[in-house]
Amino acid sequence: MKKSEIRFSIALDDQKVPEAISWSATDAGPNIHFAKAINIALWDREQVGTMKIDLWTKDMPVDEMKRFVVDNIGSMAENIVTATGDKEMAEQMRALCKQLSLYLDKQEQQQQR
């Protein structure tokens, strides 16, 4: 059986706020990659529930964080189709993404004025 490993490293300031997030993976080559935010969700077998880790660095702009959340919802829409075949649920999630994207576009236009 092939195994793959993903490692995250979080650099914290004195108040334990993330300053830097880096990651590496056995299937992503030898390089260390950097991120401004991570969102990890695990389904715990014993607790029968979701365990989450949400972290973002000090330099993650608010507008990028909002786009990150919308992108995550879109990814979950694709995941639900692949995992369960539930196309209706995915379509509702995609519709929400479209609605939120339009909202963010409008916010950005107002800020540019």
Short mmCIF file of N, CA, C and O in Angstrom, two decimals:
data_model
loop_
_atom_site.label_atom_id
_atom_site.label_comp_id
_atom_site.label_asym_id
_atom_site.label_seq_id
_atom_site.Cartn_x
_atom_site.Cartn_y
_atom_site.Cartn_z
N MET A 1 0.84 -1.17 0.00
CA MET A 1 0.00 0.00 0.00
C MET A 1 0.89 1.24 0.00
O MET A 1 1.81 1.36 0.80
N LYS A 2 0.61 2.16 -0.90
CA LYS A 2 1.34 3.41 -0.97
C LYS A 2 0.83 4.35 0.12
O LYS A 2 -0.36 4.43 0.37
N LYS A 3 1.73 5.06 0.77
CA LYS A 3 1.35 6.05 1.77
C LYS A 3 1.82 7.42 1.31
O LYS A 3 2.85 7.55 0.67
N SER A 4 1.05 8.41 1.64
CA SER A 4 1.38 9.79 1.35
C SER A 4 1.27 10.58 2.64
O SER A 4 0.40 10.31 3.46
N GLU A 5 2.15 11.55 2.79
CA GLU A 5 2.16 12.33 4.01
C GLU A 5 2.08 13.81 3.68
O GLU A 5 2.73 14.28 2.75
N ILE A 6 1.28 14.54 4.44
CA ILE A 6 1.16 15.98 4.32
C ILE A 6 1.54 16.57 5.67
O ILE A 6 1.02 16.15 6.70
N ARG A 7 2.43 17.56 5.65
CA ARG A 7 2.89 18.20 6.89
C ARG A 7 2.64 19.70 6.81
O ARG A 7 2.91 20.33 5.79
N PHE A 8 2.12 20.24 7.90
CA PHE A 8 1.92 21.68 8.03
C PHE A 8 2.84 22.20 9.12
O PHE A 8 3.02 21.55 10.14
N SER A 9 3.36 23.38 8.90
CA SER A 9 4.18 24.05 9.91
C SER A 9 3.62 25.46 10.09
O SER A 9 3.43 26.19 9.10
N ILE A 10 3.35 25.82 11.32
CA ILE A 10 2.75 27.12 11.63
C ILE A 10 3.72 27.90 12.51
O ILE A 10 4.07 27.46 13.60
N ALA A 11 4.14 29.07 12.04
CA ALA A 11 4.98 29.97 12.84
C ALA A 11 4.06 30.95 13.55
O ALA A 11 3.25 31.63 12.90
N LEU A 12 4.18 31.01 14.88
CA LEU A 12 3.31 31.86 15.69
C LEU A 12 4.08 33.03 16.30
O LEU A 12 5.27 32.90 16.61
N ASP A 13 3.37 34.15 16.50
CA ASP A 13 4.00 35.26 17.19
C ASP A 13 3.86 35.06 18.70
O ASP A 13 3.40 33.99 19.15
N ASP A 14 4.23 36.06 19.49
CA ASP A 14 4.17 35.95 20.95
C ASP A 14 2.76 35.74 21.48
O ASP A 14 2.57 35.18 22.56
N GLN A 15 1.75 36.21 20.73
CA GLN A 15 0.34 36.04 21.13
C GLN A 15 -0.29 34.79 20.51
O GLN A 15 -1.50 34.62 20.55
N LYS A 16 0.54 33.95 19.92
CA LYS A 16 0.12 32.71 19.28
C LYS A 16 -0.78 32.93 18.06
O LYS A 16 -1.64 32.13 17.74
N VAL A 17 -0.55 34.05 17.37
CA VAL A 17 -1.24 34.35 16.12
C VAL A 17 -0.34 33.89 14.98
O VAL A 17 0.85 34.21 14.97
N PRO A 18 -0.89 33.14 14.01
CA PRO A 18 -0.04 32.66 12.90
C PRO A 18 0.60 33.80 12.10
O PRO A 18 -0.08 34.73 11.68
N GLU A 19 1.91 33.70 11.93
CA GLU A 19 2.64 34.64 11.08
C GLU A 19 2.97 34.02 9.73
O GLU A 19 3.06 34.72 8.74
N ALA A 20 3.16 32.71 9.72
CA ALA A 20 3.50 32.01 8.48
C ALA A 20 2.95 30.59 8.54
O ALA A 20 2.93 29.96 9.59
N ILE A 21 2.48 30.12 7.40
CA ILE A 21 1.99 28.75 7.25
C ILE A 21 2.74 28.14 6.09
O ILE A 21 2.77 28.70 4.98
N SER A 22 3.37 27.01 6.32
CA SER A 22 4.04 26.30 5.24
C SER A 22 3.58 24.85 5.26
O SER A 22 3.10 24.35 6.28
N TRP A 23 3.73 24.21 4.09
CA TRP A 23 3.33 22.81 4.01
C TRP A 23 4.20 22.09 3.00
O TRP A 23 4.79 22.68 2.11
N SER A 24 4.26 20.80 3.19
CA SER A 24 4.95 19.93 2.24
C SER A 24 4.18 18.62 2.18
O SER A 24 3.45 18.27 3.11
N ALA A 25 4.34 17.93 1.08
CA ALA A 25 3.66 16.65 0.90
C ALA A 25 4.55 15.73 0.09
O ALA A 25 5.25 16.18 -0.82
N THR A 26 4.49 14.46 0.40
CA THR A 26 5.33 13.50 -0.30
C THR A 26 5.00 13.47 -1.79
O THR A 26 5.88 13.24 -2.61
N ASP A 27 3.76 13.72 -2.16
CA ASP A 27 3.36 13.70 -3.57
C ASP A 27 3.47 15.07 -4.25
O ASP A 27 3.09 15.21 -5.41
N ALA A 28 3.97 16.07 -3.52
CA ALA A 28 4.08 17.42 -4.09
C ALA A 28 5.53 17.81 -4.35
O ALA A 28 5.83 18.98 -4.57
N GLY A 29 6.42 16.85 -4.30
CA GLY A 29 7.83 17.13 -4.54
C GLY A 29 8.54 17.59 -3.28
O GLY A 29 7.94 17.68 -2.22
N PRO A 30 9.81 17.91 -3.41
CA PRO A 30 10.61 18.23 -2.24
C PRO A 30 10.45 19.66 -1.71
O PRO A 30 10.91 19.97 -0.62
N ASN A 31 9.82 20.52 -2.47
CA ASN A 31 9.73 21.93 -2.09
C ASN A 31 8.78 22.16 -0.92
O ASN A 31 7.79 21.43 -0.74
N ILE A 32 9.06 23.21 -0.16
CA ILE A 32 8.15 23.68 0.88
C ILE A 32 7.28 24.75 0.24
O ILE A 32 7.76 25.63 -0.46
N HIS A 33 5.98 24.66 0.47
CA HIS A 33 5.01 25.60 -0.09
C HIS A 33 4.49 26.48 1.03
O HIS A 33 4.42 26.06 2.19
N PHE A 34 4.07 27.69 0.67
CA PHE A 34 3.56 28.63 1.67
C PHE A 34 2.11 28.97 1.38
O PHE A 34 1.67 28.98 0.23
N ALA A 35 1.38 29.26 2.46
CA ALA A 35 -0.04 29.59 2.35
C ALA A 35 -0.35 30.73 3.31
O ALA A 35 0.36 30.94 4.30
N LYS A 36 -1.42 31.45 3.01
CA LYS A 36 -1.89 32.49 3.93
C LYS A 36 -2.99 31.96 4.84
O LYS A 36 -3.28 32.55 5.87
N ALA A 37 -3.63 30.85 4.42
CA ALA A 37 -4.72 30.30 5.23
C ALA A 37 -4.85 28.80 4.94
O ALA A 37 -4.50 28.34 3.85
N ILE A 38 -5.35 28.08 5.93
CA ILE A 38 -5.69 26.66 5.74
C ILE A 38 -7.04 26.40 6.39
O ILE A 38 -7.42 27.04 7.37
N ASN A 39 -7.73 25.45 5.81
CA ASN A 39 -9.02 25.01 6.34
C ASN A 39 -9.02 23.50 6.20
O ASN A 39 -9.04 22.99 5.08
N ILE A 40 -8.95 22.81 7.32
CA ILE A 40 -8.90 21.35 7.29
C ILE A 40 -10.11 20.82 8.05
O ILE A 40 -10.39 21.25 9.17
N ALA A 41 -10.82 19.90 7.43
CA ALA A 41 -11.97 19.27 8.07
C ALA A 41 -11.76 17.76 8.04
O ALA A 41 -11.42 17.20 7.00
N LEU A 42 -11.94 17.13 9.19
CA LEU A 42 -11.80 15.69 9.32
C LEU A 42 -13.10 15.12 9.89
O LEU A 42 -13.70 15.72 10.78
N TRP A 43 -13.51 13.97 9.42
CA TRP A 43 -14.66 13.28 9.99
C TRP A 43 -14.12 12.29 11.02
O TRP A 43 -13.44 11.33 10.67
N ASP A 44 -14.42 12.55 12.27
CA ASP A 44 -13.93 11.71 13.35
C ASP A 44 -14.82 10.49 13.49
O ASP A 44 -16.03 10.61 13.72
N ARG A 45 -14.24 9.31 13.33
CA ARG A 45 -15.00 8.05 13.41
C ARG A 45 -15.66 7.86 14.77
O ARG A 45 -16.81 7.45 14.85
N GLU A 46 -14.90 8.12 15.82
CA GLU A 46 -15.40 7.85 17.17
C GLU A 46 -16.42 8.88 17.62
O GLU A 46 -17.43 8.53 18.23
N GLN A 47 -16.18 10.14 17.34
CA GLN A 47 -17.10 11.20 17.75
C GLN A 47 -18.26 11.36 16.76
O GLN A 47 -19.23 12.04 17.05
N VAL A 48 -18.12 10.74 15.60
CA VAL A 48 -19.09 10.84 14.50
C VAL A 48 -19.45 12.32 14.29
O VAL A 48 -20.60 12.73 14.36
N GLY A 49 -18.41 13.07 14.02
CA GLY A 49 -18.59 14.50 13.79
C GLY A 49 -17.35 15.10 13.15
O GLY A 49 -16.31 14.45 13.04
N THR A 50 -17.49 16.34 12.77
CA THR A 50 -16.41 17.04 12.09
C THR A 50 -15.49 17.70 13.09
O THR A 50 -15.93 18.36 14.02
N MET A 51 -14.20 17.51 12.85
CA MET A 51 -13.17 18.23 13.58
C MET A 51 -12.55 19.18 12.58
O MET A 51 -12.25 18.79 11.45
N LYS A 52 -12.36 20.45 12.96
CA LYS A 52 -11.87 21.46 12.02
C LYS A 52 -10.66 22.20 12.55
O LYS A 52 -10.54 22.41 13.75
N ILE A 53 -9.81 22.57 11.62
CA ILE A 53 -8.69 23.46 11.91
C ILE A 53 -8.77 24.59 10.89
O ILE A 53 -8.70 24.35 9.69
N ASP A 54 -8.96 25.80 11.35
CA ASP A 54 -9.01 26.98 10.50
C ASP A 54 -7.95 27.95 10.99
O ASP A 54 -8.01 28.41 12.13
N LEU A 55 -6.98 28.23 10.16
CA LEU A 55 -5.91 29.17 10.52
C LEU A 55 -5.65 30.11 9.36
O LEU A 55 -5.77 29.72 8.20
N TRP A 56 -5.29 31.35 9.68
CA TRP A 56 -4.89 32.30 8.66
C TRP A 56 -3.84 33.22 9.26
O TRP A 56 -3.79 33.45 10.45
N THR A 57 -2.96 33.69 8.37
CA THR A 57 -1.86 34.53 8.82
C THR A 57 -2.31 35.99 8.95
O THR A 57 -3.35 36.38 8.43
N LYS A 58 -1.47 36.74 9.65
CA LYS A 58 -1.74 38.17 9.85
C LYS A 58 -1.87 38.92 8.53
O LYS A 58 -2.59 39.91 8.46
N ASP A 59 -1.15 38.46 7.51
CA ASP A 59 -1.15 39.19 6.24
C ASP A 59 -2.22 38.71 5.26
O ASP A 59 -2.20 39.09 4.09
N MET A 60 -3.17 37.91 5.73
CA MET A 60 -4.28 37.46 4.86
C MET A 60 -5.30 38.59 4.78
O MET A 60 -5.97 38.89 5.76
N PRO A 61 -5.42 39.23 3.61
CA PRO A 61 -6.39 40.32 3.47
C PRO A 61 -7.84 39.80 3.60
O PRO A 61 -8.13 38.65 3.22
N VAL A 62 -8.69 40.65 4.10
CA VAL A 62 -10.10 40.29 4.32
C VAL A 62 -10.76 39.85 3.02
O VAL A 62 -11.48 38.85 2.98
N ASP A 63 -10.51 40.58 1.93
CA ASP A 63 -11.15 40.22 0.66
C ASP A 63 -10.69 38.85 0.17
O ASP A 63 -11.49 38.06 -0.36
N GLU A 64 -9.41 38.52 0.37
CA GLU A 64 -8.92 37.20 -0.02
C GLU A 64 -9.51 36.11 0.87
O GLU A 64 -9.79 35.01 0.41
N MET A 65 -9.71 36.42 2.15
CA MET A 65 -10.30 35.44 3.07
C MET A 65 -11.74 35.12 2.64
O MET A 65 -12.16 33.96 2.64
N LYS A 66 -12.47 36.13 2.23
CA LYS A 66 -13.84 35.91 1.77
C LYS A 66 -13.85 35.03 0.52
O LYS A 66 -14.67 34.12 0.40
N ARG A 67 -12.93 35.29 -0.41
CA ARG A 67 -12.84 34.47 -1.63
C ARG A 67 -12.43 33.04 -1.28
O ARG A 67 -12.90 32.08 -1.88
N PHE A 68 -11.54 32.90 -0.30
CA PHE A 68 -11.10 31.59 0.16
C PHE A 68 -12.30 30.77 0.66
O PHE A 68 -12.45 29.59 0.34
N VAL A 69 -13.19 31.42 1.41
CA VAL A 69 -14.37 30.73 1.94
C VAL A 69 -15.29 30.30 0.79
O VAL A 69 -15.78 29.17 0.76
N VAL A 70 -15.51 31.19 -0.17
CA VAL A 70 -16.37 30.85 -1.32
C VAL A 70 -15.74 29.70 -2.11
O VAL A 70 -16.44 28.76 -2.51
N ASP A 71 -14.44 29.75 -2.32
CA ASP A 71 -13.76 28.66 -3.02
C ASP A 71 -13.91 27.33 -2.28
O ASP A 71 -14.07 26.27 -2.91
N ASN A 72 -13.87 27.39 -0.96
CA ASN A 72 -14.05 26.16 -0.17
C ASN A 72 -15.44 25.58 -0.36
O ASN A 72 -15.60 24.36 -0.48
N ILE A 73 -16.44 26.43 -0.39
CA ILE A 73 -17.81 25.96 -0.61
C ILE A 73 -17.91 25.31 -1.99
O ILE A 73 -18.52 24.24 -2.15
N GLY A 74 -17.30 25.94 -2.99
CA GLY A 74 -17.29 25.37 -4.34
C GLY A 74 -16.61 24.01 -4.39
O GLY A 74 -17.08 23.08 -5.05
N SER A 75 -15.50 23.89 -3.67
CA SER A 75 -14.80 22.60 -3.61
C SER A 75 -15.67 21.54 -2.93
O SER A 75 -15.68 20.38 -3.35
N MET A 76 -16.40 21.95 -1.91
CA MET A 76 -17.28 21.00 -1.23
C MET A 76 -18.41 20.55 -2.15
O MET A 76 -18.86 19.41 -2.08
N ALA A 77 -18.86 21.44 -3.04
CA ALA A 77 -19.90 21.07 -4.00
C ALA A 77 -19.39 19.95 -4.91
O ALA A 77 -20.11 18.99 -5.18
N GLU A 78 -18.16 20.09 -5.39
CA GLU A 78 -17.58 19.04 -6.22
C GLU A 78 -17.39 17.75 -5.42
O GLU A 78 -17.64 16.66 -5.93
N ASN A 79 -16.98 17.89 -4.19
CA ASN A 79 -16.76 16.74 -3.31
C ASN A 79 -18.06 15.97 -3.06
O ASN A 79 -18.07 14.74 -3.08
N ILE A 80 -19.16 16.67 -2.87
CA ILE A 80 -20.43 15.99 -2.56
C ILE A 80 -20.91 15.18 -3.76
O ILE A 80 -21.45 14.08 -3.60
N VAL A 81 -20.67 15.69 -4.97
CA VAL A 81 -21.05 14.92 -6.16
C VAL A 81 -20.18 13.67 -6.28
O VAL A 81 -20.69 12.57 -6.49
N THR A 82 -18.88 13.84 -6.12
CA THR A 82 -17.96 12.71 -6.23
C THR A 82 -18.22 11.66 -5.15
O THR A 82 -18.23 10.46 -5.44
N ALA A 83 -18.45 12.12 -3.93
CA ALA A 83 -18.59 11.19 -2.80
C ALA A 83 -19.97 10.54 -2.72
O ALA A 83 -20.08 9.39 -2.30
N THR A 84 -21.02 11.29 -3.11
CA THR A 84 -22.38 10.76 -2.90
C THR A 84 -23.24 10.72 -4.16
O THR A 84 -24.28 10.08 -4.16
N GLY A 85 -22.83 11.47 -5.20
CA GLY A 85 -23.66 11.54 -6.39
C GLY A 85 -24.83 12.50 -6.26
O GLY A 85 -25.66 12.59 -7.16
N ASP A 86 -24.91 13.24 -5.15
CA ASP A 86 -26.03 14.15 -4.91
C ASP A 86 -25.83 15.45 -5.70
O ASP A 86 -25.24 16.41 -5.22
N LYS A 87 -26.36 15.47 -6.93
CA LYS A 87 -26.19 16.62 -7.81
C LYS A 87 -27.02 17.82 -7.36
O LYS A 87 -26.62 18.97 -7.56
N GLU A 88 -28.17 17.57 -6.77
CA GLU A 88 -29.03 18.67 -6.30
C GLU A 88 -28.35 19.47 -5.19
O GLU A 88 -28.35 20.70 -5.20
N MET A 89 -27.77 18.76 -4.24
CA MET A 89 -27.06 19.45 -3.16
C MET A 89 -25.90 20.27 -3.72
O MET A 89 -25.68 21.42 -3.32
N ALA A 90 -25.18 19.69 -4.66
CA ALA A 90 -24.05 20.39 -5.29
C ALA A 90 -24.53 21.64 -6.02
O ALA A 90 -23.90 22.70 -5.94
N GLU A 91 -25.63 21.54 -6.74
CA GLU A 91 -26.17 22.69 -7.48
C GLU A 91 -26.56 23.82 -6.53
O GLU A 91 -26.34 24.99 -6.82
N GLN A 92 -27.15 23.47 -5.39
CA GLN A 92 -27.51 24.49 -4.41
C GLN A 92 -26.27 25.17 -3.85
O GLN A 92 -26.25 26.39 -3.64
N MET A 93 -25.22 24.39 -3.62
CA MET A 93 -23.97 24.96 -3.13
C MET A 93 -23.34 25.86 -4.18
O MET A 93 -22.83 26.94 -3.87
N ARG A 94 -23.37 25.43 -5.44
CA ARG A 94 -22.82 26.25 -6.53
C ARG A 94 -23.61 27.55 -6.68
O ARG A 94 -23.02 28.62 -6.96
N ALA A 95 -24.92 27.46 -6.52
CA ALA A 95 -25.76 28.66 -6.60
C ALA A 95 -25.39 29.64 -5.49
O ALA A 95 -25.32 30.86 -5.71
N LEU A 96 -25.14 29.12 -4.30
CA LEU A 96 -24.71 29.96 -3.19
C LEU A 96 -23.37 30.61 -3.52
O LEU A 96 -23.17 31.80 -3.28
N CYS A 97 -22.45 29.85 -4.09
CA CYS A 97 -21.14 30.40 -4.48
C CYS A 97 -21.30 31.53 -5.48
O CYS A 97 -20.64 32.57 -5.36
N LYS A 98 -22.17 31.34 -6.45
CA LYS A 98 -22.40 32.38 -7.45
C LYS A 98 -22.97 33.64 -6.80
O LYS A 98 -22.52 34.75 -7.08
N GLN A 99 -23.93 33.45 -5.91
CA GLN A 99 -24.54 34.56 -5.19
C GLN A 99 -23.49 35.30 -4.35
O GLN A 99 -23.43 36.54 -4.36
N LEU A 100 -22.68 34.56 -3.64
CA LEU A 100 -21.65 35.17 -2.80
C LEU A 100 -20.58 35.86 -3.64
O LEU A 100 -20.09 36.93 -3.27
N SER A 101 -20.23 35.28 -4.77
CA SER A 101 -19.24 35.89 -5.66
C SER A 101 -19.75 37.23 -6.20
O SER A 101 -19.00 38.21 -6.27
N LEU A 102 -21.01 37.27 -6.57
CA LEU A 102 -21.61 38.53 -7.04
C LEU A 102 -21.60 39.57 -5.93
O LEU A 102 -21.31 40.75 -6.17
N TYR A 103 -21.91 39.15 -4.73
CA TYR A 103 -21.88 40.03 -3.56
C TYR A 103 -20.46 40.59 -3.35
O TYR A 103 -20.29 41.80 -3.14
N LEU A 104 -19.45 39.73 -3.43
CA LEU A 104 -18.07 40.17 -3.26
C LEU A 104 -17.63 41.09 -4.38
O LEU A 104 -16.92 42.08 -4.14
N ASP A 105 -18.05 40.79 -5.61
CA ASP A 105 -17.74 41.67 -6.74
C ASP A 105 -18.31 43.07 -6.50
O ASP A 105 -17.65 44.08 -6.75
N LYS A 106 -19.54 43.11 -6.02
CA LYS A 106 -20.20 44.39 -5.73
C LYS A 106 -19.45 45.15 -4.63
O LYS A 106 -19.23 46.35 -4.74
N GLN A 107 -19.02 44.42 -3.59
CA GLN A 107 -18.25 45.05 -2.51
C GLN A 107 -16.95 45.65 -3.06
O GLN A 107 -16.59 46.77 -2.70
N GLU A 108 -16.27 44.91 -3.91
CA GLU A 108 -15.00 45.38 -4.48
C GLU A 108 -15.20 46.61 -5.34
O GLU A 108 -14.41 47.56 -5.31
N GLN A 109 -16.30 46.62 -6.12
CA GLN A 109 -16.59 47.78 -6.96
C GLN A 109 -16.85 49.03 -6.11
O GLN A 109 -16.41 50.13 -6.43
N GLN A 110 -17.58 48.84 -5.00
CA GLN A 110 -17.88 49.97 -4.11
C GLN A 110 -16.61 50.49 -3.44
O GLN A 110 -16.46 51.70 -3.25
N GLN A 111 -15.68 49.62 -3.13
CA GLN A 111 -14.44 50.04 -2.49
C GLN A 111 -13.52 50.78 -3.46
O GLN A 111 -12.72 51.61 -3.05
N GLN A 112 -13.66 50.50 -4.74
CA GLN A 112 -12.82 51.15 -5.74
C GLN A 112 -13.30 52.55 -6.08
O GLN A 112 -12.59 53.31 -6.72
N ARG A 113 -14.49 52.89 -5.66
CA ARG A 113 -15.04 54.23 -5.96
C ARG A 113 -14.44 55.27 -5.07
O ARG A 113 -13.97 55.22 -4.08
#
